[in-house]
PDB file of C-alpha atoms in Angstrom:
ATOM      1  CA  UNK A1044      15.075-143.504  39.060  1.00 65.00           C
ATOM      2  CA  UNK A1045      16.711-143.023  35.799  1.00 73.00           C
ATOM      3  CA  UNK A1046      13.127-143.947  34.440  1.00 76.00           C
ATOM      4  CA  UNK A1047      12.079-140.004  36.100  1.00 78.00           C
ATOM      5  CA  UNK A1048      15.339-138.447  34.631  1.00 78.00           C
ATOM      6  CA  UNK A1049      14.416-139.577  31.527  1.00 78.00           C
ATOM      7  CA  UNK A1050      10.468-138.364  31.611  1.00 76.00           C
ATOM      8  CA  UNK A1051      12.222-134.877  32.976  1.00 75.00           C
ATOM      9  CA  UNK A1052      14.723-135.008  30.077  1.00 76.00           C
ATOM     10  CA  UNK A1053      11.755-135.201  27.763  1.00 73.00           C
ATOM     11  CA  UNK A1054       9.628-132.915  29.635  1.00 72.00           C
ATOM     12  CA  UNK A1055      11.955-130.256  29.629  1.00 73.00           C
ATOM     13  CA  UNK A1056      13.002-130.910  25.479  1.00 70.00           C
ATOM     14  CA  UNK A1057      10.844-128.357  23.412  1.00 65.00           C
ATOM     15  CA  UNK A1058       8.406-129.508  21.523  1.00 64.00           C
ATOM     16  CA  UNK A1059       7.830-127.547  18.484  1.00 63.00           C
ATOM     17  CA  UNK A1060       4.489-126.551  17.721  1.00 63.00           C
ATOM     18  CA  UNK A1061       4.415-128.027  13.689  1.00 61.00           C
ATOM     19  CA  UNK A1062       2.044-125.422  12.138  1.00 63.00           C
ATOM     20  CA  UNK A1063       2.771-122.714  14.447  1.00 59.00           C
ATOM     21  CA  UNK A1064       3.970-119.430  12.133  1.00 58.00           C
ATOM     22  CA  UNK A1065       7.802-117.948  12.410  1.00 57.00           C
ATOM     23  CA  UNK A1066       9.158-114.807  13.188  1.00 55.00           C
ATOM     24  CA  UNK A1067       8.821-112.404   9.767  1.00 56.00           C
ATOM     25  CA  UNK A1068      12.582-112.051   9.323  1.00 52.00           C
ATOM     26  CA  UNK A1069      12.377-115.492   8.038  1.00 53.00           C
ATOM     27  CA  UNK A1070      10.399-114.558   4.815  1.00 59.00           C
ATOM     28  CA  UNK A1071      13.599-112.565   3.661  1.00 58.00           C
ATOM     29  CA  UNK A1072      16.201-115.222   3.743  1.00 64.00           C
ATOM     30  CA  UNK A1073      17.461-117.058   1.392  1.00 68.00           C
ATOM     31  CA  UNK A1074      15.298-119.954   0.544  1.00 66.00           C
ATOM     32  CA  UNK A1075      18.167-122.164  -0.258  1.00 66.00           C
ATOM     33  CA  UNK A1076      19.257-121.632   3.083  1.00 66.00           C
ATOM     34  CA  UNK A1077      17.847-124.571   4.477  1.00 65.00           C
ATOM     35  CA  UNK A1078      18.799-127.289   1.817  1.00 63.00           C
ATOM     36  CA  UNK A1079      21.879-129.109   1.737  1.00 62.00           C
ATOM     37  CA  UNK A1080      23.706-130.214  -1.747  1.00 60.00           C
ATOM     38  CA  UNK A1081      26.150-131.943  -0.458  1.00 61.00           C
ATOM     39  CA  UNK A1082      29.084-130.886  -2.739  1.00 59.00           C
ATOM     40  CA  UNK A1083      27.772-131.683  -5.294  1.00 61.00           C
ATOM     41  CA  UNK A1084      27.567-128.796  -8.308  1.00 59.00           C
ATOM     42  CA  UNK A1085      24.394-127.513  -9.827  1.00 56.00           C
ATOM     43  CA  UNK A1086      24.460-127.697 -13.597  1.00 56.00           C
ATOM     44  CA  UNK A1087      24.092-124.481 -15.527  1.00 53.00           C
ATOM     45  CA  UNK A1088      20.638-125.668 -17.038  1.00 56.00           C
ATOM     46  CA  UNK A1089      19.223-125.156 -13.990  1.00 55.00           C
ATOM     47  CA  UNK A1090      17.932-121.966 -14.648  1.00 54.00           C
ATOM     48  CA  UNK A1091      16.970-122.944 -18.020  1.00 53.00           C
ATOM     49  CA  UNK A1092      13.184-121.831 -17.457  1.00 54.00           C
ATOM     50  CA  UNK A1093      14.484-118.686 -16.735  1.00 51.00           C
ATOM     51  CA  UNK A1094      16.308-118.443 -20.243  1.00 55.00           C
ATOM     52  CA  UNK A1095      13.351-119.085 -21.691  1.00 56.00           C
ATOM     53  CA  UNK A1096      11.543-116.500 -19.891  1.00 60.00           C
ATOM     54  CA  UNK A1097      13.526-114.026 -21.357  1.00 62.00           C
ATOM     55  CA  UNK A1098      12.728-114.940 -24.824  1.00 66.00           C
ATOM     56  CA  UNK A1099       9.698-114.769 -24.718  1.00 72.00           C
ATOM     57  CA  UNK A1100       9.487-112.063 -23.182  1.00 73.00           C
ATOM     58  CA  UNK A1101      11.554-110.768 -26.622  1.00 75.00           C
ATOM     59  CA  UNK A1102       9.052-112.273 -28.706  1.00 76.00           C
ATOM     60  CA  UNK A1103       6.070-110.682 -26.965  1.00 78.00           C
ATOM     61  CA  UNK A1104       7.580-107.197 -27.103  1.00 76.00           C
ATOM     62  CA  UNK A1105       8.464-107.168 -30.485  1.00 77.00           C
ATOM     63  CA  UNK A1106       5.030-108.638 -31.571  1.00 76.00           C
ATOM     64  CA  UNK A1107       3.571-105.944 -29.798  1.00 75.00           C
ATOM     65  CA  UNK A1108       5.901-103.050 -31.585  1.00 72.00           C
ATOM     66  CA  UNK A1109       5.053-104.935 -34.878  1.00 70.00           C
ATOM     67  CA  UNK A1110       1.027-105.097 -33.684  1.00 68.00           C
ATOM     68  CA  UNK A1111       1.968-101.252 -33.159  1.00 67.00           C
ATOM     69  CA  UNK A1112       3.352-100.146 -36.208  1.00 65.00           C
ATOM     70  CA  UNK A1113       0.562-102.084 -38.359  1.00 63.00           C
ATOM     71  CA  UNK A1114      -2.211-100.003 -36.446  1.00 64.00           C
ATOM     72  CA  UNK A1115      -0.223 -96.041 -36.531  1.00 62.00           C
ATOM     73  CA  UNK A1116       0.005 -97.406 -40.234  1.00 62.00           C
ATOM     74  CA  UNK A1117      -3.514 -98.105 -40.571  1.00 62.00           C
ATOM     75  CA  UNK A1118      -5.241 -95.410 -37.760  1.00 66.00           C
ATOM     76  CA  UNK A1119      -2.515 -92.348 -40.062  1.00 65.00           C
ATOM     77  CA  UNK A1120      -3.682 -93.733 -43.948  1.00 67.00           C
ATOM     78  CA  UNK A1121      -7.326 -94.078 -43.109  1.00 73.00           C
ATOM     79  CA  UNK A1122      -8.013 -90.394 -42.624  1.00 73.00           C
ATOM     80  CA  UNK A1123      -6.363 -89.427 -44.826  1.00 75.00           C
ATOM     81  CA  UNK A1124      -7.862 -91.248 -47.966  1.00 77.00           C
ATOM     82  CA  UNK A1125     -10.857 -90.190 -46.175  1.00 83.00           C
ATOM     83  CA  UNK A1126      -9.990 -86.210 -46.014  1.00 81.00           C
ATOM     84  CA  UNK A1127      -8.731 -86.753 -49.170  1.00 76.00           C
ATOM     85  CA  UNK A1128     -11.855 -88.460 -50.688  1.00 83.00           C
ATOM     86  CA  UNK A1129     -14.109 -85.308 -49.199  1.00 84.00           C
ATOM     87  CA  UNK A1130     -11.833 -83.098 -50.992  1.00 81.00           C
ATOM     88  CA  UNK A1131     -13.085 -84.477 -53.866  1.00 80.00           C
ATOM     89  CA  UNK A1132     -16.607 -84.337 -53.187  1.00 83.00           C
ATOM     90  CA  UNK A1133     -16.651 -81.012 -52.502  1.00 81.00           C
ATOM     91  CA  UNK A1134     -14.643 -79.570 -54.735  1.00 78.00           C
ATOM     92  CA  UNK A1135     -17.047 -81.560 -57.575  1.00 78.00           C
ATOM     93  CA  UNK A1136     -20.404 -80.591 -55.981  1.00 80.00           C
ATOM     94  CA  UNK A1137     -18.904 -76.770 -55.913  1.00 75.00           C
ATOM     95  CA  UNK A1138     -17.693 -77.003 -59.789  1.00 71.00           C
ATOM     96  CA  UNK A1139     -21.566 -78.447 -60.820  1.00 77.00           C
ATOM     97  CA  UNK A1140     -22.981 -76.523 -58.830  1.00 78.00           C
ATOM     98  CA  UNK A1141     -20.454 -73.486 -60.328  1.00 75.00           C
ATOM     99  CA  UNK A1142     -21.853 -75.199 -63.658  1.00 78.00           C
ATOM    100  CA  UNK A1143     -25.261 -74.969 -63.108  1.00 79.00           C
ATOM    101  CA  UNK A1144     -25.378 -71.440 -61.990  1.00 73.00           C
ATOM    102  CA  UNK A1145     -23.677 -70.640 -65.239  1.00 69.00           C
ATOM    103  CA  UNK A1146     -26.116 -72.177 -67.271  1.00 72.00           C
ATOM    104  CA  UNK A1147     -29.031 -71.367 -65.495  1.00 74.00           C
ATOM    105  CA  UNK A1148     -27.747 -67.480 -65.329  1.00 68.00           C
ATOM    106  CA  UNK A1149     -28.414 -64.856 -68.469  1.00 67.00           C
ATOM    107  CA  UNK A1150     -26.767 -61.903 -69.306  1.00 66.00           C
ATOM    108  CA  UNK A1151     -29.206 -59.652 -67.604  1.00 68.00           C
ATOM    109  CA  UNK A1152     -29.233 -61.576 -63.980  1.00 69.00           C
ATOM    110  CA  UNK A1153     -25.103 -60.557 -64.316  1.00 66.00           C
ATOM    111  CA  UNK A1154     -26.212 -57.358 -64.481  1.00 70.00           C
ATOM    112  CA  UNK A1155     -28.981 -56.893 -61.871  1.00 73.00           C
ATOM    113  CA  UNK A1156     -26.666 -58.442 -59.559  1.00 74.00           C
ATOM    114  CA  UNK A1157     -23.395 -56.412 -60.952  1.00 75.00           C
ATOM    115  CA  UNK A1158     -26.187 -53.185 -60.276  1.00 79.00           C
ATOM    116  CA  UNK A1159     -27.259 -54.232 -56.857  1.00 81.00           C
ATOM    117  CA  UNK A1160     -23.233 -54.331 -56.180  1.00 80.00           C
ATOM    118  CA  UNK A1161     -22.960 -50.763 -57.195  1.00 80.00           C
ATOM    119  CA  UNK A1162     -25.793 -49.744 -55.370  1.00 81.00           C
ATOM    120  CA  UNK A1163     -25.104 -51.407 -52.163  1.00 82.00           C
ATOM    121  CA  UNK A1164     -21.001 -49.894 -51.936  1.00 81.00           C
ATOM    122  CA  UNK A1165     -22.630 -46.320 -53.341  1.00 81.00           C
ATOM    123  CA  UNK A1166     -25.015 -47.048 -49.373  1.00 81.00           C
ATOM    124  CA  UNK A1167     -21.432 -48.081 -47.808  1.00 81.00           C
ATOM    125  CA  UNK A1168     -19.562 -45.516 -48.901  1.00 79.00           C
ATOM    126  CA  UNK A1169     -22.287 -42.947 -48.061  1.00 76.00           C
ATOM    127  CA  UNK A1170     -22.802 -44.285 -44.566  1.00 76.00           C
ATOM    128  CA  UNK A1171     -19.240 -44.161 -44.192  1.00 75.00           C
ATOM    129  CA  UNK A1172     -19.762 -40.542 -45.051  1.00 72.00           C
ATOM    130  CA  UNK A1173     -21.887 -39.449 -42.912  1.00 70.00           C
ATOM    131  CA  UNK A1174     -20.626 -41.641 -40.073  1.00 71.00           C
ATOM    132  CA  UNK A1175     -17.473 -39.482 -40.704  1.00 70.00           C
ATOM    133  CA  UNK A1176     -19.632 -36.188 -40.864  1.00 67.00           C
ATOM    134  CA  UNK A1177     -21.530 -37.418 -37.285  1.00 68.00           C
ATOM    135  CA  UNK A1178     -17.751 -37.793 -35.622  1.00 69.00           C
ATOM    136  CA  UNK A1179     -17.280 -33.925 -36.371  1.00 77.00           C
ATOM    137  CA  UNK A1180     -19.995 -32.302 -35.373  1.00 84.00           C
ATOM    138  CA  UNK A1181     -19.422 -31.059 -31.981  1.00 85.00           C
ATOM    139  CA  UNK A1182     -19.189 -28.216 -29.388  1.00 84.00           C
ATOM    140  CA  UNK A1183     -15.470 -27.105 -30.877  1.00 87.00           C
ATOM    141  CA  UNK A1184     -16.159 -27.500 -34.379  1.00 88.00           C
ATOM    142  CA  UNK A1185     -17.032 -23.634 -34.926  1.00 90.00           C
ATOM    143  CA  UNK A1186     -19.945 -22.410 -35.881  1.00 91.00           C
ATOM    144  CA  UNK A1187     -20.089 -20.941 -39.576  1.00 92.00           C
ATOM    145  CA  UNK A1188     -19.147 -25.064 -40.195  1.00 91.00           C
ATOM    146  CA  UNK A1189     -22.199 -26.136 -38.495  1.00 92.00           C
ATOM    147  CA  UNK A1190     -24.007 -23.906 -39.680  1.00 93.00           C
ATOM    148  CA  UNK A1191     -23.057 -24.944 -42.673  1.00 93.00           C
ATOM    149  CA  UNK A1192     -23.916 -27.605 -42.271  1.00 91.00           C
ATOM    150  CA  UNK A1193     -27.097 -27.769 -40.835  1.00 92.00           C
ATOM    151  CA  UNK A1194     -28.160 -25.862 -44.583  1.00 92.00           C
ATOM    152  CA  UNK A1195     -27.064 -28.955 -46.282  1.00 91.00           C
ATOM    153  CA  UNK A1196     -28.994 -31.243 -44.202  1.00 90.00           C
ATOM    154  CA  UNK A1197     -32.273 -29.018 -44.957  1.00 89.00           C
ATOM    155  CA  UNK A1198     -31.304 -28.442 -48.276  1.00 90.00           C
ATOM    156  CA  UNK A1199     -31.668 -32.443 -48.510  1.00 89.00           C
ATOM    157  CA  UNK A1200     -34.411 -33.070 -47.103  1.00 87.00           C
ATOM    158  CA  UNK A1201     -36.226 -30.751 -49.213  1.00 86.00           C
ATOM    159  CA  UNK A1202     -34.684 -32.293 -52.343  1.00 87.00           C
ATOM    160  CA  UNK A1203     -36.538 -36.406 -50.513  1.00 85.00           C
ATOM    161  CA  UNK A1204     -39.276 -34.726 -50.104  1.00 82.00           C
ATOM    162  CA  UNK A1205     -39.468 -32.508 -53.912  1.00 80.00           C
TER     163      UNK A1205
ATOM    164  CA  UNK B1181     -36.220 -35.562 -36.415  1.00 79.00           C
ATOM    165  CA  UNK B1182     -33.489 -35.563 -38.476  1.00 85.00           C
ATOM    166  CA  UNK B1183     -30.001 -37.360 -36.635  1.00 88.00           C
ATOM    167  CA  UNK B1184     -27.638 -35.073 -37.814  1.00 90.00           C
ATOM    168  CA  UNK B1185     -29.897 -31.702 -37.236  1.00 92.00           C
ATOM    169  CA  UNK B1186     -30.235 -32.806 -33.905  1.00 93.00           C
ATOM    170  CA  UNK B1187     -26.440 -33.256 -33.455  1.00 92.00           C
ATOM    171  CA  UNK B1188     -26.088 -29.887 -34.453  1.00 93.00           C
ATOM    172  CA  UNK B1189     -28.716 -28.085 -32.116  1.00 94.00           C
ATOM    173  CA  UNK B1190     -26.510 -30.166 -29.141  1.00 93.00           C
ATOM    174  CA  UNK B1191     -23.267 -28.750 -30.428  1.00 93.00           C
ATOM    175  CA  UNK B1192     -24.824 -25.427 -30.507  1.00 93.00           C
ATOM    176  CA  UNK B1193     -26.113 -25.190 -27.183  1.00 93.00           C
ATOM    177  CA  UNK B1194     -22.765 -26.623 -25.076  1.00 93.00           C
ATOM    178  CA  UNK B1195     -20.970 -23.696 -27.847  1.00 92.00           C
ATOM    179  CA  UNK B1196     -18.919 -21.092 -26.394  1.00 92.00           C
ATOM    180  CA  UNK B1197     -19.205 -18.856 -29.332  1.00 91.00           C
ATOM    181  CA  UNK B1198     -21.734 -16.658 -28.834  1.00 90.00           C
ATOM    182  CA  UNK B1199     -22.012 -16.745 -33.034  1.00 93.00           C
ATOM    183  CA  UNK B1200     -24.438 -20.034 -32.058  1.00 93.00           C
ATOM    184  CA  UNK B1201     -27.742 -18.234 -30.970  1.00 94.00           C
ATOM    185  CA  UNK B1202     -27.625 -16.426 -34.583  1.00 94.00           C
ATOM    186  CA  UNK B1203     -27.834 -19.978 -35.833  1.00 93.00           C
ATOM    187  CA  UNK B1204     -30.330 -21.303 -33.683  1.00 94.00           C
ATOM    188  CA  UNK B1205     -32.571 -18.244 -34.012  1.00 93.00           C
ATOM    189  CA  UNK B1206     -31.605 -17.990 -38.085  1.00 93.00           C
ATOM    190  CA  UNK B1207     -31.620 -21.669 -38.680  1.00 93.00           C
ATOM    191  CA  UNK B1208     -33.267 -23.463 -35.419  1.00 92.00           C
ATOM    192  CA  UNK B1209     -37.024 -21.496 -34.790  1.00 93.00           C
ATOM    193  CA  UNK B1210     -37.718 -20.346 -38.052  1.00 91.00           C
ATOM    194  CA  UNK B1211     -37.993 -24.361 -39.248  1.00 91.00           C
ATOM    195  CA  UNK B1212     -40.989 -25.922 -40.310  1.00 91.00           C
ATOM    196  CA  UNK B1213     -40.555 -28.589 -38.359  1.00 92.00           C
ATOM    197  CA  UNK B1214     -42.493 -28.930 -35.077  1.00 93.00           C
ATOM    198  CA  UNK B1215     -39.729 -30.955 -33.443  1.00 94.00           C
ATOM    199  CA  UNK B1216     -36.808 -28.230 -34.797  1.00 94.00           C
ATOM    200  CA  UNK B1217     -39.024 -25.469 -33.131  1.00 95.00           C
ATOM    201  CA  UNK B1218     -39.016 -27.240 -29.698  1.00 95.00           C
ATOM    202  CA  UNK B1219     -35.423 -28.306 -29.076  1.00 95.00           C
ATOM    203  CA  UNK B1220     -34.491 -25.587 -30.607  1.00 95.00           C
ATOM    204  CA  UNK B1221     -35.915 -23.390 -28.163  1.00 95.00           C
ATOM    205  CA  UNK B1222     -34.915 -25.548 -25.139  1.00 95.00           C
ATOM    206  CA  UNK B1223     -31.560 -24.814 -26.571  1.00 95.00           C
ATOM    207  CA  UNK B1224     -32.210 -21.553 -26.345  1.00 95.00           C
ATOM    208  CA  UNK B1225     -33.394 -21.507 -22.783  1.00 95.00           C
ATOM    209  CA  UNK B1226     -30.509 -23.700 -21.328  1.00 95.00           C
ATOM    210  CA  UNK B1227     -27.681 -21.098 -22.491  1.00 94.00           C
ATOM    211  CA  UNK B1228     -29.764 -19.044 -19.930  1.00 94.00           C
ATOM    212  CA  UNK B1229     -28.137 -16.248 -21.000  1.00 94.00           C
ATOM    213  CA  UNK B1230     -29.766 -12.629 -22.440  1.00 94.00           C
ATOM    214  CA  UNK B1231     -29.456 -13.154 -25.848  1.00 94.00           C
ATOM    215  CA  UNK B1232     -30.853 -16.374 -25.875  1.00 94.00           C
ATOM    216  CA  UNK B1233     -33.818 -15.993 -23.819  1.00 94.00           C
ATOM    217  CA  UNK B1234     -34.968 -12.870 -24.937  1.00 94.00           C
ATOM    218  CA  UNK B1235     -35.486 -15.039 -28.598  1.00 94.00           C
ATOM    219  CA  UNK B1236     -38.100 -17.403 -27.037  1.00 94.00           C
ATOM    220  CA  UNK B1237     -40.203 -14.386 -24.472  1.00 94.00           C
ATOM    221  CA  UNK B1238     -40.016 -11.744 -26.518  1.00 94.00           C
ATOM    222  CA  UNK B1239     -40.665 -12.983 -30.273  1.00 93.00           C
ATOM    223  CA  UNK B1240     -43.564 -13.631 -31.658  1.00 91.00           C
ATOM    224  CA  UNK B1241     -43.990 -17.130 -32.972  1.00 91.00           C
ATOM    225  CA  UNK B1242     -41.094 -17.923 -31.560  1.00 92.00           C
ATOM    226  CA  UNK B1243     -39.920 -20.023 -27.701  1.00 92.00           C
ATOM    227  CA  UNK B1244     -43.508 -19.186 -25.279  1.00 93.00           C
ATOM    228  CA  UNK B1245     -45.435 -17.404 -28.512  1.00 93.00           C
ATOM    229  CA  UNK B1246     -45.078 -20.536 -30.999  1.00 93.00           C
ATOM    230  CA  UNK B1247     -48.547 -21.160 -32.524  1.00 92.00           C
ATOM    231  CA  UNK B1248     -47.711 -25.149 -31.375  1.00 93.00           C
ATOM    232  CA  UNK B1249     -48.570 -25.250 -28.086  1.00 93.00           C
ATOM    233  CA  UNK B1250     -46.229 -28.296 -28.283  1.00 94.00           C
ATOM    234  CA  UNK B1251     -43.160 -25.977 -28.394  1.00 94.00           C
ATOM    235  CA  UNK B1252     -44.793 -23.127 -26.513  1.00 94.00           C
ATOM    236  CA  UNK B1253     -44.933 -25.744 -23.365  1.00 95.00           C
ATOM    237  CA  UNK B1254     -42.161 -27.467 -23.725  1.00 95.00           C
ATOM    238  CA  UNK B1255     -40.525 -24.047 -23.744  1.00 94.00           C
ATOM    239  CA  UNK B1256     -41.934 -23.086 -20.614  1.00 95.00           C
ATOM    240  CA  UNK B1257     -40.889 -26.037 -18.362  1.00 95.00           C
ATOM    241  CA  UNK B1258     -37.295 -25.738 -19.698  1.00 94.00           C
ATOM    242  CA  UNK B1259     -37.850 -21.721 -18.973  1.00 94.00           C
ATOM    243  CA  UNK B1260     -39.281 -23.718 -15.235  1.00 94.00           C
ATOM    244  CA  UNK B1261     -36.136 -26.276 -15.203  1.00 93.00           C
ATOM    245  CA  UNK B1262     -33.676 -23.467 -14.832  1.00 93.00           C
ATOM    246  CA  UNK B1263     -31.055 -23.106 -11.770  1.00 92.00           C
ATOM    247  CA  UNK B1264     -30.663 -19.462 -11.901  1.00 92.00           C
ATOM    248  CA  UNK B1265     -34.079 -17.917 -12.682  1.00 92.00           C
ATOM    249  CA  UNK B1266     -32.542 -14.448 -12.275  1.00 93.00           C
ATOM    250  CA  UNK B1267     -32.252 -13.149 -16.022  1.00 94.00           C
ATOM    251  CA  UNK B1268     -35.320 -14.332 -17.327  1.00 94.00           C
ATOM    252  CA  UNK B1269     -37.062 -13.191 -14.741  1.00 94.00           C
ATOM    253  CA  UNK B1270     -35.723  -9.778 -15.539  1.00 94.00           C
ATOM    254  CA  UNK B1271     -36.395 -10.463 -19.051  1.00 94.00           C
ATOM    255  CA  UNK B1272     -40.224 -11.469 -18.187  1.00 94.00           C
ATOM    256  CA  UNK B1273     -40.704  -8.057 -16.689  1.00 94.00           C
ATOM    257  CA  UNK B1274     -39.242  -5.977 -18.607  1.00 94.00           C
ATOM    258  CA  UNK B1275     -41.674  -7.776 -21.624  1.00 94.00           C
ATOM    259  CA  UNK B1276     -44.775  -7.643 -19.147  1.00 95.00           C
ATOM    260  CA  UNK B1277     -44.117  -3.556 -19.023  1.00 94.00           C
ATOM    261  CA  UNK B1278     -43.014  -2.634 -22.591  1.00 92.00           C
ATOM    262  CA  UNK B1279     -43.414  -4.410 -25.150  1.00 92.00           C
ATOM    263  CA  UNK B1280     -46.303  -3.420 -27.620  1.00 92.00           C
ATOM    264  CA  UNK B1281     -48.375  -6.973 -28.406  1.00 92.00           C
ATOM    265  CA  UNK B1282     -50.372  -7.697 -25.476  1.00 93.00           C
ATOM    266  CA  UNK B1283     -50.472 -11.550 -25.947  1.00 93.00           C
ATOM    267  CA  UNK B1284     -47.005 -11.563 -25.711  1.00 93.00           C
ATOM    268  CA  UNK B1285     -47.169  -9.588 -23.238  1.00 94.00           C
ATOM    269  CA  UNK B1286     -49.783 -11.597 -21.287  1.00 94.00           C
ATOM    270  CA  UNK B1287     -48.047 -15.016 -22.680  1.00 93.00           C
ATOM    271  CA  UNK B1288     -44.713 -13.091 -20.533  1.00 94.00           C
ATOM    272  CA  UNK B1289     -46.950 -12.725 -17.316  1.00 95.00           C
ATOM    273  CA  UNK B1290     -48.210 -16.359 -17.129  1.00 94.00           C
ATOM    274  CA  UNK B1291     -44.681 -17.691 -17.531  1.00 94.00           C
ATOM    275  CA  UNK B1292     -43.925 -15.426 -14.436  1.00 94.00           C
ATOM    276  CA  UNK B1293     -46.536 -16.671 -12.344  1.00 94.00           C
ATOM    277  CA  UNK B1294     -45.802 -20.079 -12.956  1.00 92.00           C
ATOM    278  CA  UNK B1295     -42.314 -19.382 -11.883  1.00 90.00           C
ATOM    279  CA  UNK B1296     -43.816 -17.661  -8.455  1.00 88.00           C
ATOM    280  CA  UNK B1297     -45.835 -20.523  -7.780  1.00 82.00           C
TER     281      UNK B1297
END
């Protein structure tokens, strides 16, 4: 009988499956819950690793700042230098072309260019005058004025034909 | 044609002053330039008043009686295009009845027959 009781007692006890995944609530619980320190005080240098990590982090940050500053100076200085070089080259080329122009141009050429300039100015002024007169011609303009303009135009045509 | 003269003719065409007819007749219909004469004749027809129509119908060498067929035909076309033909018919009838020149009378009769079509 006693043997039967022992067997029934064994059968009644829950056998835990070794690889069964426990409930999810255990994930966020205290990791040291099951640890037993038995009244022993943990030494302070137990977190030495974390201190080292923070020191390393600080070093990394500093090195990153130093690197970016050096890169910035490099990136800033190089375009400025290129810009200055470009300006210098352009100025030199302009000066040389101006010098060449002065060397090759004679006084007669200058005279021609001034005459051309005068002609173009005269043409522009006459075009402006004509445009202003065109704007003046409308059915509100007095007939005497229109007649005078027509006569003037006829005279100009005759002069051009002559 | 000179652009400025063309603009002056356009301005005179719509000008309310009756003196514009005199300017068009004096400077336009007497111009040696065919284009100017043509444009002036059309302008006078467009005015559609007794004095302006008279210039292009009863005068020898002007309007429908112009020596240039282009000018004459252009004037006739403009007359045919008129919406109100009362005044032009009246002048044409008077010309056919009373004008001293036979050519002018014949031209007027031709235009009147065209208008009747």
